[in-house]
């Protein structure tokens, strides 16, 4: 069941989402060679605390951290650790909070120092595919219009869409209906309506779309060892088109 949000509820979600956006922006500036993902975790949780926001991921299905840090061939749900980032790495950072009963959720992929042209083009295609999807998040369109816009954007550039993980509705829960695959057919799926709030999150691989979960039961990696990137925004569908609640 898709839970529509009132204008007042979207106002509350805008606050939770802006906290996420600010903290992700702080993390982006912090990323550099020598920094550990554990440093990033500490920053995210202390900044959330300063704002009286609760970290959404810690404890969610027993996830042990506040931030997901997924370098290079890690797709999503990487665990913060004490190994330093190196120039040439890319690192996906996924963060969410609850504030005033509502969730906000967003992700970025950040270059560490100088990265290869191939990595740059993966990051650009993934971020741009998110905006191609958001552009379709318009009342009267269908869910498949978002999915197919993302899929077409990345496949036209030679990259592949992860199938095993999807975006989601968001509100008083982190994950609500509908599920939002990053592949699909335009014109299919539920009709989009004002008041829907969607976490749209393309996870895009440089090589094959296949992924697997490591023995820690969290870290998702590409099967072929190639790079993967992830961007996410929490987006409200309004009478006036999509509003990106996690925009900085
Ligand atoms: N952005 C991810 C999602 O929406 C984060 C969840 S990770 C978990 O699914 F650790 F909380 F599970
Ligand atoms: Co999400």
PDB file of C-alpha atoms and ligand atoms in Angstrom:
ATOM      1  CA  UNK A   1       0.000   0.000   0.000  1.00  0.00           C
ATOM      2  CA  UNK A   2       1.373   3.380  -1.012  1.00  0.00           C
ATOM      3  CA  UNK A   3       1.012   5.985   1.765  1.00  0.00           C
ATOM      4  CA  UNK A   4       0.408   9.488   0.390  1.00  0.00           C
ATOM      5  CA  UNK A   5       1.826  12.402   2.391  1.00  0.00           C
ATOM      6  CA  UNK A   6       0.032  15.684   3.034  1.00  0.00           C
ATOM      7  CA  UNK A   7       1.705  18.987   2.352  1.00  0.00           C
ATOM      8  CA  UNK A   8       2.403  19.347   6.100  1.00  0.00           C
ATOM      9  CA  UNK A   9       3.973  15.892   6.199  1.00  0.00           C
ATOM     10  CA  UNK A  10       6.166  16.739   3.218  1.00  0.00           C
ATOM     11  CA  UNK A  11       7.268  19.878   5.116  1.00  0.00           C
ATOM     12  CA  UNK A  12       8.411  17.568   7.935  1.00  0.00           C
ATOM     13  CA  UNK A  13      10.148  15.213   5.501  1.00  0.00           C
ATOM     14  CA  UNK A  14      11.950  18.227   4.012  1.00  0.00           C
ATOM     15  CA  UNK A  15      13.599  18.831   7.383  1.00  0.00           C
ATOM     16  CA  UNK A  16      14.743  15.216   7.865  1.00  0.00           C
ATOM     17  CA  UNK A  17      15.972  15.185   4.272  1.00  0.00           C
ATOM     18  CA  UNK A  18      17.880  18.452   4.583  1.00  0.00           C
ATOM     19  CA  UNK A  19      19.744  17.042   7.600  1.00  0.00           C
ATOM     20  CA  UNK A  20      20.790  14.073   5.438  1.00  0.00           C
ATOM     21  CA  UNK A  21      21.841  16.393   2.607  1.00  0.00           C
ATOM     22  CA  UNK A  22      23.957  18.606   4.881  1.00  0.00           C
ATOM     23  CA  UNK A  23      25.729  15.669   6.470  1.00  0.00           C
ATOM     24  CA  UNK A  24      26.434  14.015   3.110  1.00  0.00           C
ATOM     25  CA  UNK A  25      27.871  17.307   1.863  1.00  0.00           C
ATOM     26  CA  UNK A  26      30.126  17.421   4.933  1.00  0.00           C
ATOM     27  CA  UNK A  27      31.205  13.833   4.235  1.00  0.00           C
ATOM     28  CA  UNK A  28      31.941  14.664   0.598  1.00  0.00           C
ATOM     29  CA  UNK A  29      34.320  17.429   1.717  1.00  0.00           C
ATOM     30  CA  UNK A  30      35.969  15.111   4.243  1.00  0.00           C
ATOM     31  CA  UNK A  31      36.806  12.358   1.750  1.00  0.00           C
ATOM     32  CA  UNK A  32      40.501  12.335   0.847  1.00  0.00           C
ATOM     33  CA  UNK A  33      43.398   9.882   0.713  1.00  0.00           C
ATOM     34  CA  UNK A  34      44.281   8.630   4.214  1.00  0.00           C
ATOM     35  CA  UNK A  35      40.808   9.128   5.710  1.00  0.00           C
ATOM     36  CA  UNK A  36      39.166   5.915   6.923  1.00  0.00           C
ATOM     37  CA  UNK A  37      35.519   5.014   6.489  1.00  0.00           C
ATOM     38  CA  UNK A  38      35.410   4.745  10.268  1.00  0.00           C
ATOM     39  CA  UNK A  39      36.290   8.494  10.415  1.00  0.00           C
ATOM     40  CA  UNK A  40      33.351   9.135   8.072  1.00  0.00           C
ATOM     41  CA  UNK A  41      31.048   7.025  10.261  1.00  0.00           C
ATOM     42  CA  UNK A  42      32.042   9.017  13.363  1.00  0.00           C
ATOM     43  CA  UNK A  43      31.457  12.326  11.571  1.00  0.00           C
ATOM     44  CA  UNK A  44      28.015  11.255  10.327  1.00  0.00           C
ATOM     45  CA  UNK A  45      26.801  10.015  13.683  1.00  0.00           C
ATOM     46  CA  UNK A  46      28.120  13.004  15.632  1.00  0.00           C
ATOM     47  CA  UNK A  47      26.620  15.501  13.148  1.00  0.00           C
ATOM     48  CA  UNK A  48      23.264  13.711  13.379  1.00  0.00           C
ATOM     49  CA  UNK A  49      23.403  13.884  17.168  1.00  0.00           C
ATOM     50  CA  UNK A  50      24.119  17.649  17.062  1.00  0.00           C
ATOM     51  CA  UNK A  51      20.891  18.062  15.091  1.00  0.00           C
ATOM     52  CA  UNK A  52      18.855  15.781  17.368  1.00  0.00           C
ATOM     53  CA  UNK A  53      18.333  13.388  14.487  1.00  0.00           C
ATOM     54  CA  UNK A  54      18.474   9.611  14.841  1.00  0.00           C
ATOM     55  CA  UNK A  55      20.603   7.653  12.378  1.00  0.00           C
ATOM     56  CA  UNK A  56      18.196   5.543  10.377  1.00  0.00           C
ATOM     57  CA  UNK A  57      20.405   2.614   9.441  1.00  0.00           C
ATOM     58  CA  UNK A  58      21.991   1.694  12.794  1.00  0.00           C
ATOM     59  CA  UNK A  59      20.005  -1.258  14.119  1.00  0.00           C
ATOM     60  CA  UNK A  60      17.890  -1.550  10.976  1.00  0.00           C
ATOM     61  CA  UNK A  61      17.768  -5.327  10.453  1.00  0.00           C
ATOM     62  CA  UNK A  62      20.735  -5.228  12.868  1.00  0.00           C
ATOM     63  CA  UNK A  63      22.902  -3.140  10.543  1.00  0.00           C
ATOM     64  CA  UNK A  64      25.812  -2.249  12.889  1.00  0.00           C
ATOM     65  CA  UNK A  65      26.690   1.290  11.675  1.00  0.00           C
ATOM     66  CA  UNK A  66      25.130   4.662  10.908  1.00  0.00           C
ATOM     67  CA  UNK A  67      26.618   5.058   7.460  1.00  0.00           C
ATOM     68  CA  UNK A  68      27.044   2.677   4.520  1.00  0.00           C
ATOM     69  CA  UNK A  69      30.523   3.063   2.970  1.00  0.00           C
ATOM     70  CA  UNK A  70      31.014   1.086  -0.222  1.00  0.00           C
ATOM     71  CA  UNK A  71      34.358   1.606  -2.013  1.00  0.00           C
ATOM     72  CA  UNK A  72      35.219   0.544  -5.569  1.00  0.00           C
ATOM     73  CA  UNK A  73      33.692  -2.872  -6.349  1.00  0.00           C
ATOM     74  CA  UNK A  74      31.359  -2.665  -3.328  1.00  0.00           C
ATOM     75  CA  UNK A  75      27.838  -1.846  -4.481  1.00  0.00           C
ATOM     76  CA  UNK A  76      25.942  -0.996  -1.272  1.00  0.00           C
ATOM     77  CA  UNK A  77      25.833  -1.720   2.489  1.00  0.00           C
ATOM     78  CA  UNK A  78      29.633  -1.657   2.960  1.00  0.00           C
ATOM     79  CA  UNK A  79      30.633  -1.478   6.633  1.00  0.00           C
ATOM     80  CA  UNK A  80      32.856   1.347   7.903  1.00  0.00           C
ATOM     81  CA  UNK A  81      36.348   0.138   8.848  1.00  0.00           C
ATOM     82  CA  UNK A  82      39.810   1.415   9.723  1.00  0.00           C
ATOM     83  CA  UNK A  83      41.543   0.974   6.372  1.00  0.00           C
ATOM     84  CA  UNK A  84      42.471   4.326   4.803  1.00  0.00           C
ATOM     85  CA  UNK A  85      41.105   5.445   1.451  1.00  0.00           C
ATOM     86  CA  UNK A  86      43.647   5.795  -1.378  1.00  0.00           C
ATOM     87  CA  UNK A  87      43.866   8.189  -4.276  1.00  0.00           C
ATOM     88  CA  UNK A  88      42.072   6.583  -7.238  1.00  0.00           C
ATOM     89  CA  UNK A  89      39.341   4.975  -5.129  1.00  0.00           C
ATOM     90  CA  UNK A  90      35.686   5.804  -5.456  1.00  0.00           C
ATOM     91  CA  UNK A  91      33.484   5.553  -2.385  1.00  0.00           C
ATOM     92  CA  UNK A  92      29.689   5.361  -2.181  1.00  0.00           C
ATOM     93  CA  UNK A  93      28.218   6.917   0.968  1.00  0.00           C
ATOM     94  CA  UNK A  94      24.606   6.157   1.864  1.00  0.00           C
ATOM     95  CA  UNK A  95      23.042   7.904   4.856  1.00  0.00           C
ATOM     96  CA  UNK A  96      19.598   8.298   6.399  1.00  0.00           C
ATOM     97  CA  UNK A  97      18.048   9.871   9.483  1.00  0.00           C
ATOM     98  CA  UNK A  98      14.736  10.018  11.297  1.00  0.00           C
ATOM     99  CA  UNK A  99      13.668  13.453  12.511  1.00  0.00           C
ATOM    100  CA  UNK A 100      10.210  14.407  13.805  1.00  0.00           C
ATOM    101  CA  UNK A 101       8.987  10.852  12.963  1.00  0.00           C
ATOM    102  CA  UNK A 102       9.991  11.037   9.286  1.00  0.00           C
ATOM    103  CA  UNK A 103      12.859   9.493   7.363  1.00  0.00           C
ATOM    104  CA  UNK A 104      15.211  11.035   4.821  1.00  0.00           C
ATOM    105  CA  UNK A 105      17.594   8.906   2.748  1.00  0.00           C
ATOM    106  CA  UNK A 106      20.260   9.805   0.179  1.00  0.00           C
ATOM    107  CA  UNK A 107      23.543   8.560  -1.288  1.00  0.00           C
ATOM    108  CA  UNK A 108      26.479   9.950  -3.247  1.00  0.00           C
ATOM    109  CA  UNK A 109      29.596   8.436  -4.789  1.00  0.00           C
ATOM    110  CA  UNK A 110      32.734  10.465  -4.227  1.00  0.00           C
ATOM    111  CA  UNK A 111      36.140  10.318  -5.957  1.00  0.00           C
ATOM    112  CA  UNK A 112      39.176   9.982  -3.683  1.00  0.00           C
ATOM    113  CA  UNK A 113      42.030  12.112  -5.072  1.00  0.00           C
ATOM    114  CA  UNK A 114      42.548  11.546  -8.799  1.00  0.00           C
ATOM    115  CA  UNK A 115      40.419   8.843 -10.389  1.00  0.00           C
ATOM    116  CA  UNK A 116      40.570   7.181 -13.795  1.00  0.00           C
ATOM    117  CA  UNK A 117      38.556   8.489 -16.757  1.00  0.00           C
ATOM    118  CA  UNK A 118      36.533   5.242 -16.661  1.00  0.00           C
ATOM    119  CA  UNK A 119      35.617   5.814 -13.008  1.00  0.00           C
ATOM    120  CA  UNK A 120      34.709   9.450 -13.761  1.00  0.00           C
ATOM    121  CA  UNK A 121      32.371   8.415 -16.516  1.00  0.00           C
ATOM    122  CA  UNK A 122      30.703   5.771 -14.292  1.00  0.00           C
ATOM    123  CA  UNK A 123      30.083   8.400 -11.590  1.00  0.00           C
ATOM    124  CA  UNK A 124      28.731  10.935 -14.080  1.00  0.00           C
ATOM    125  CA  UNK A 125      26.426   8.409 -15.775  1.00  0.00           C
ATOM    126  CA  UNK A 126      25.068   7.166 -12.438  1.00  0.00           C
ATOM    127  CA  UNK A 127      24.370  10.653 -11.068  1.00  0.00           C
ATOM    128  CA  UNK A 128      22.857  11.807 -14.357  1.00  0.00           C
ATOM    129  CA  UNK A 129      20.669   8.682 -14.508  1.00  0.00           C
ATOM    130  CA  UNK A 130      19.248   9.599 -11.099  1.00  0.00           C
ATOM    131  CA  UNK A 131      18.236  13.011 -12.491  1.00  0.00           C
ATOM    132  CA  UNK A 132      16.819  11.364 -15.625  1.00  0.00           C
ATOM    133  CA  UNK A 133      14.669   9.215 -13.317  1.00  0.00           C
ATOM    134  CA  UNK A 134      13.629  12.163 -11.124  1.00  0.00           C
ATOM    135  CA  UNK A 135      12.533  14.100 -14.211  1.00  0.00           C
ATOM    136  CA  UNK A 136       9.941  11.390 -14.820  1.00  0.00           C
ATOM    137  CA  UNK A 137       8.634  11.539 -11.217  1.00  0.00           C
ATOM    138  CA  UNK A 138       5.621  13.548 -12.329  1.00  0.00           C
ATOM    139  CA  UNK A 139       1.960  13.090 -11.452  1.00  0.00           C
ATOM    140  CA  UNK A 140       0.201  11.091 -14.188  1.00  0.00           C
ATOM    141  CA  UNK A 141       3.346   9.235 -15.257  1.00  0.00           C
ATOM    142  CA  UNK A 142       3.894   5.628 -14.226  1.00  0.00           C
ATOM    143  CA  UNK A 143       6.545   4.069 -12.030  1.00  0.00           C
ATOM    144  CA  UNK A 144       8.045   2.308 -15.056  1.00  0.00           C
ATOM    145  CA  UNK A 145       8.739   5.706 -16.629  1.00  0.00           C
ATOM    146  CA  UNK A 146      11.244   6.393 -13.831  1.00  0.00           C
ATOM    147  CA  UNK A 147      12.773   2.908 -14.048  1.00  0.00           C
ATOM    148  CA  UNK A 148      13.143   2.884 -17.810  1.00  0.00           C
ATOM    149  CA  UNK A 149      14.605   6.411 -17.919  1.00  0.00           C
ATOM    150  CA  UNK A 150      17.372   5.290 -15.553  1.00  0.00           C
ATOM    151  CA  UNK A 151      17.982   2.023 -17.390  1.00  0.00           C
ATOM    152  CA  UNK A 152      18.122   3.639 -20.831  1.00  0.00           C
ATOM    153  CA  UNK A 153      20.442   6.369 -19.616  1.00  0.00           C
ATOM    154  CA  UNK A 154      23.065   4.015 -18.209  1.00  0.00           C
ATOM    155  CA  UNK A 155      22.803   1.215 -20.777  1.00  0.00           C
ATOM    156  CA  UNK A 156      23.272   3.741 -23.605  1.00  0.00           C
ATOM    157  CA  UNK A 157      26.623   4.539 -21.991  1.00  0.00           C
ATOM    158  CA  UNK A 158      27.665   0.884 -21.702  1.00  0.00           C
ATOM    159  CA  UNK A 159      27.000   0.424 -17.975  1.00  0.00           C
ATOM    160  CA  UNK A 160      24.629  -2.017 -16.297  1.00  0.00           C
ATOM    161  CA  UNK A 161      21.821  -1.724 -13.752  1.00  0.00           C
ATOM    162  CA  UNK A 162      21.929  -3.741 -10.525  1.00  0.00           C
ATOM    163  CA  UNK A 163      18.728  -5.828 -10.336  1.00  0.00           C
ATOM    164  CA  UNK A 164      18.877  -7.284  -6.840  1.00  0.00           C
ATOM    165  CA  UNK A 165      18.405  -3.982  -4.973  1.00  0.00           C
ATOM    166  CA  UNK A 166      15.841  -1.276  -5.684  1.00  0.00           C
ATOM    167  CA  UNK A 167      14.612   2.122  -4.544  1.00  0.00           C
ATOM    168  CA  UNK A 168      11.553   2.513  -2.329  1.00  0.00           C
ATOM    169  CA  UNK A 169       8.790   4.670  -0.970  1.00  0.00           C
ATOM    170  CA  UNK A 170       9.764   6.500   2.219  1.00  0.00           C
ATOM    171  CA  UNK A 171       7.936   8.299   5.034  1.00  0.00           C
ATOM    172  CA  UNK A 172       7.340   7.222   8.626  1.00  0.00           C
ATOM    173  CA  UNK A 173       9.241   4.063   7.625  1.00  0.00           C
ATOM    174  CA  UNK A 174      12.557   3.848   5.809  1.00  0.00           C
ATOM    175  CA  UNK A 175      11.118   1.410   3.298  1.00  0.00           C
ATOM    176  CA  UNK A 176       7.543   1.783   2.100  1.00  0.00           C
ATOM    177  CA  UNK A 177       5.770   0.745  -1.077  1.00  0.00           C
ATOM    178  CA  UNK A 178       6.347   0.974  -3.945  1.00  0.00           C
ATOM    179  CA  UNK A 179       9.597  -0.777  -4.770  1.00  0.00           C
ATOM    180  CA  UNK A 180      11.406   1.198  -7.476  1.00  0.00           C
ATOM    181  CA  UNK A 181      13.574  -0.941  -9.755  1.00  0.00           C
ATOM    182  CA  UNK A 182      16.186   0.887 -11.811  1.00  0.00           C
ATOM    183  CA  UNK A 183      15.140  -1.090 -14.893  1.00  0.00           C
ATOM    184  CA  UNK A 184      11.749  -1.598 -16.475  1.00  0.00           C
ATOM    185  CA  UNK A 185       9.288  -0.493 -19.108  1.00  0.00           C
ATOM    186  CA  UNK A 186       7.878   2.973 -19.580  1.00  0.00           C
ATOM    187  CA  UNK A 187       4.087   3.085 -19.349  1.00  0.00           C
ATOM    188  CA  UNK A 188       4.005   0.169 -16.861  1.00  0.00           C
ATOM    189  CA  UNK A 189       3.488   0.099 -13.104  1.00  0.00           C
ATOM    190  CA  UNK A 190       1.460   2.228 -10.706  1.00  0.00           C
ATOM    191  CA  UNK A 191       0.357   5.714 -11.629  1.00  0.00           C
ATOM    192  CA  UNK A 192       2.305   8.471  -9.841  1.00  0.00           C
ATOM    193  CA  UNK A 193       0.326  10.902  -7.696  1.00  0.00           C
ATOM    194  CA  UNK A 194       1.011  14.067  -5.701  1.00  0.00           C
ATOM    195  CA  UNK A 195       1.922  13.096  -2.122  1.00  0.00           C
ATOM    196  CA  UNK A 196       4.038  10.096  -3.076  1.00  0.00           C
ATOM    197  CA  UNK A 197       7.559  10.338  -1.661  1.00  0.00           C
ATOM    198  CA  UNK A 198      10.149   8.128  -3.333  1.00  0.00           C
ATOM    199  CA  UNK A 199      13.772   7.243  -2.572  1.00  0.00           C
ATOM    200  CA  UNK A 200      15.140   6.770  -6.075  1.00  0.00           C
ATOM    201  CA  UNK A 201      18.556   5.095  -5.997  1.00  0.00           C
ATOM    202  CA  UNK A 202      20.315   3.785  -9.100  1.00  0.00           C
ATOM    203  CA  UNK A 203      23.128   1.297  -8.338  1.00  0.00           C
ATOM    204  CA  UNK A 204      25.169   1.062 -11.519  1.00  0.00           C
ATOM    205  CA  UNK A 205      28.007  -1.315 -12.439  1.00  0.00           C
ATOM    206  CA  UNK A 206      30.889  -0.753 -14.805  1.00  0.00           C
ATOM    207  CA  UNK A 207      30.772  -4.416 -15.905  1.00  0.00           C
ATOM    208  CA  UNK A 208      28.128  -7.092 -15.419  1.00  0.00           C
ATOM    209  CA  UNK A 209      25.002  -6.384 -13.351  1.00  0.00           C
ATOM    210  CA  UNK A 210      25.615  -9.427 -11.169  1.00  0.00           C
ATOM    211  CA  UNK A 211      26.255  -8.888  -7.461  1.00  0.00           C
ATOM    212  CA  UNK A 212      26.733 -11.053  -4.387  1.00  0.00           C
ATOM    213  CA  UNK A 213      26.691 -10.563  -0.611  1.00  0.00           C
ATOM    214  CA  UNK A 214      29.916 -11.182   1.347  1.00  0.00           C
ATOM    215  CA  UNK A 215      30.176 -13.418   4.425  1.00  0.00           C
ATOM    216  CA  UNK A 216      29.571 -10.455   6.758  1.00  0.00           C
ATOM    217  CA  UNK A 217      25.972 -10.747   5.451  1.00  0.00           C
ATOM    218  CA  UNK A 218      25.910  -7.041   4.504  1.00  0.00           C
ATOM    219  CA  UNK A 219      28.531  -5.975   2.000  1.00  0.00           C
ATOM    220  CA  UNK A 220      27.255  -6.266  -1.567  1.00  0.00           C
ATOM    221  CA  UNK A 221      29.997  -6.509  -4.215  1.00  0.00           C
ATOM    222  CA  UNK A 222      30.113  -6.897  -7.978  1.00  0.00           C
ATOM    223  CA  UNK A 223      30.725 -10.520  -9.029  1.00  0.00           C
ATOM    224  CA  UNK A 224      33.291  -9.473 -11.656  1.00  0.00           C
ATOM    225  CA  UNK A 225      35.221  -7.118  -9.348  1.00  0.00           C
ATOM    226  CA  UNK A 226      34.478  -4.070 -11.528  1.00  0.00           C
ATOM    227  CA  UNK A 227      33.483  -0.698 -10.078  1.00  0.00           C
ATOM    228  CA  UNK A 228      29.996   0.220  -8.906  1.00  0.00           C
ATOM    229  CA  UNK A 229      28.423   3.613  -8.151  1.00  0.00           C
ATOM    230  CA  UNK A 230      25.292   4.671  -6.228  1.00  0.00           C
ATOM    231  CA  UNK A 231      23.364   7.943  -5.980  1.00  0.00           C
ATOM    232  CA  UNK A 232      20.079   8.458  -4.172  1.00  0.00           C
ATOM    233  CA  UNK A 233      17.618  11.265  -3.478  1.00  0.00           C
ATOM    234  CA  UNK A 234      14.397  11.414  -1.490  1.00  0.00           C
ATOM    235  CA  UNK A 235      11.901  12.982  -3.901  1.00  0.00           C
ATOM    236  CA  UNK A 236       8.329  14.215  -3.323  1.00  0.00           C
ATOM    237  CA  UNK A 237       5.855  14.209  -6.187  1.00  0.00           C
ATOM    238  CA  UNK A 238       3.917  17.482  -6.037  1.00  0.00           C
ATOM    239  CA  UNK A 239       1.336  19.259  -8.201  1.00  0.00           C
ATOM    240  CA  UNK A 240       4.267  21.299  -9.499  1.00  0.00           C
ATOM    241  CA  UNK A 241       6.485  18.354 -10.400  1.00  0.00           C
ATOM    242  CA  UNK A 242       9.210  16.517  -8.482  1.00  0.00           C
ATOM    243  CA  UNK A 243      10.771  18.178  -5.432  1.00  0.00           C
ATOM    244  CA  UNK A 244      14.164  16.803  -4.386  1.00  0.00           C
ATOM    245  CA  UNK A 245      13.942  16.882  -0.592  1.00  0.00           C
ATOM    246  CA  UNK A 246      17.581  15.831  -0.108  1.00  0.00           C
ATOM    247  CA  UNK A 247      18.980  18.517  -2.428  1.00  0.00           C
ATOM    248  CA  UNK A 248      21.766  20.493  -0.754  1.00  0.00           C
TER     249      UNK A 248
HETATM  250  N1  LIG B   1      19.664   3.552   1.278  1.00  0.00           N
HETATM  251  C1  LIG B   1      19.622   2.178   1.721  1.00  0.00           C
HETATM  252  C2  LIG B   1      18.236   1.697   1.538  1.00  0.00           C
HETATM  253  O1  LIG B   1      17.385   2.467   1.369  1.00  0.00           O
HETATM  254  C3  LIG B   1      20.110   2.050   3.088  1.00  0.00           C
HETATM  255  C4  LIG B   1      19.626   0.934   3.931  1.00  0.00           C
HETATM  256  S1  LIG B   1      20.968   0.165   4.552  1.00  0.00           S
HETATM  257  C5  LIG B   1      20.607  -0.524   6.002  1.00  0.00           C
HETATM  258  O2  LIG B   1      17.956   0.541   1.503  1.00  0.00           O
HETATM  259  F1  LIG B   1      21.702  -0.674   6.593  1.00  0.00           F
HETATM  260  F2  LIG B   1      19.849   0.274   6.701  1.00  0.00           F
HETATM  261  F3  LIG B   1      19.985  -1.623   5.824  1.00  0.00           F
HETATM  262 CO1  LIG B   2      17.302   4.057   0.157  1.00  0.00          CO
END
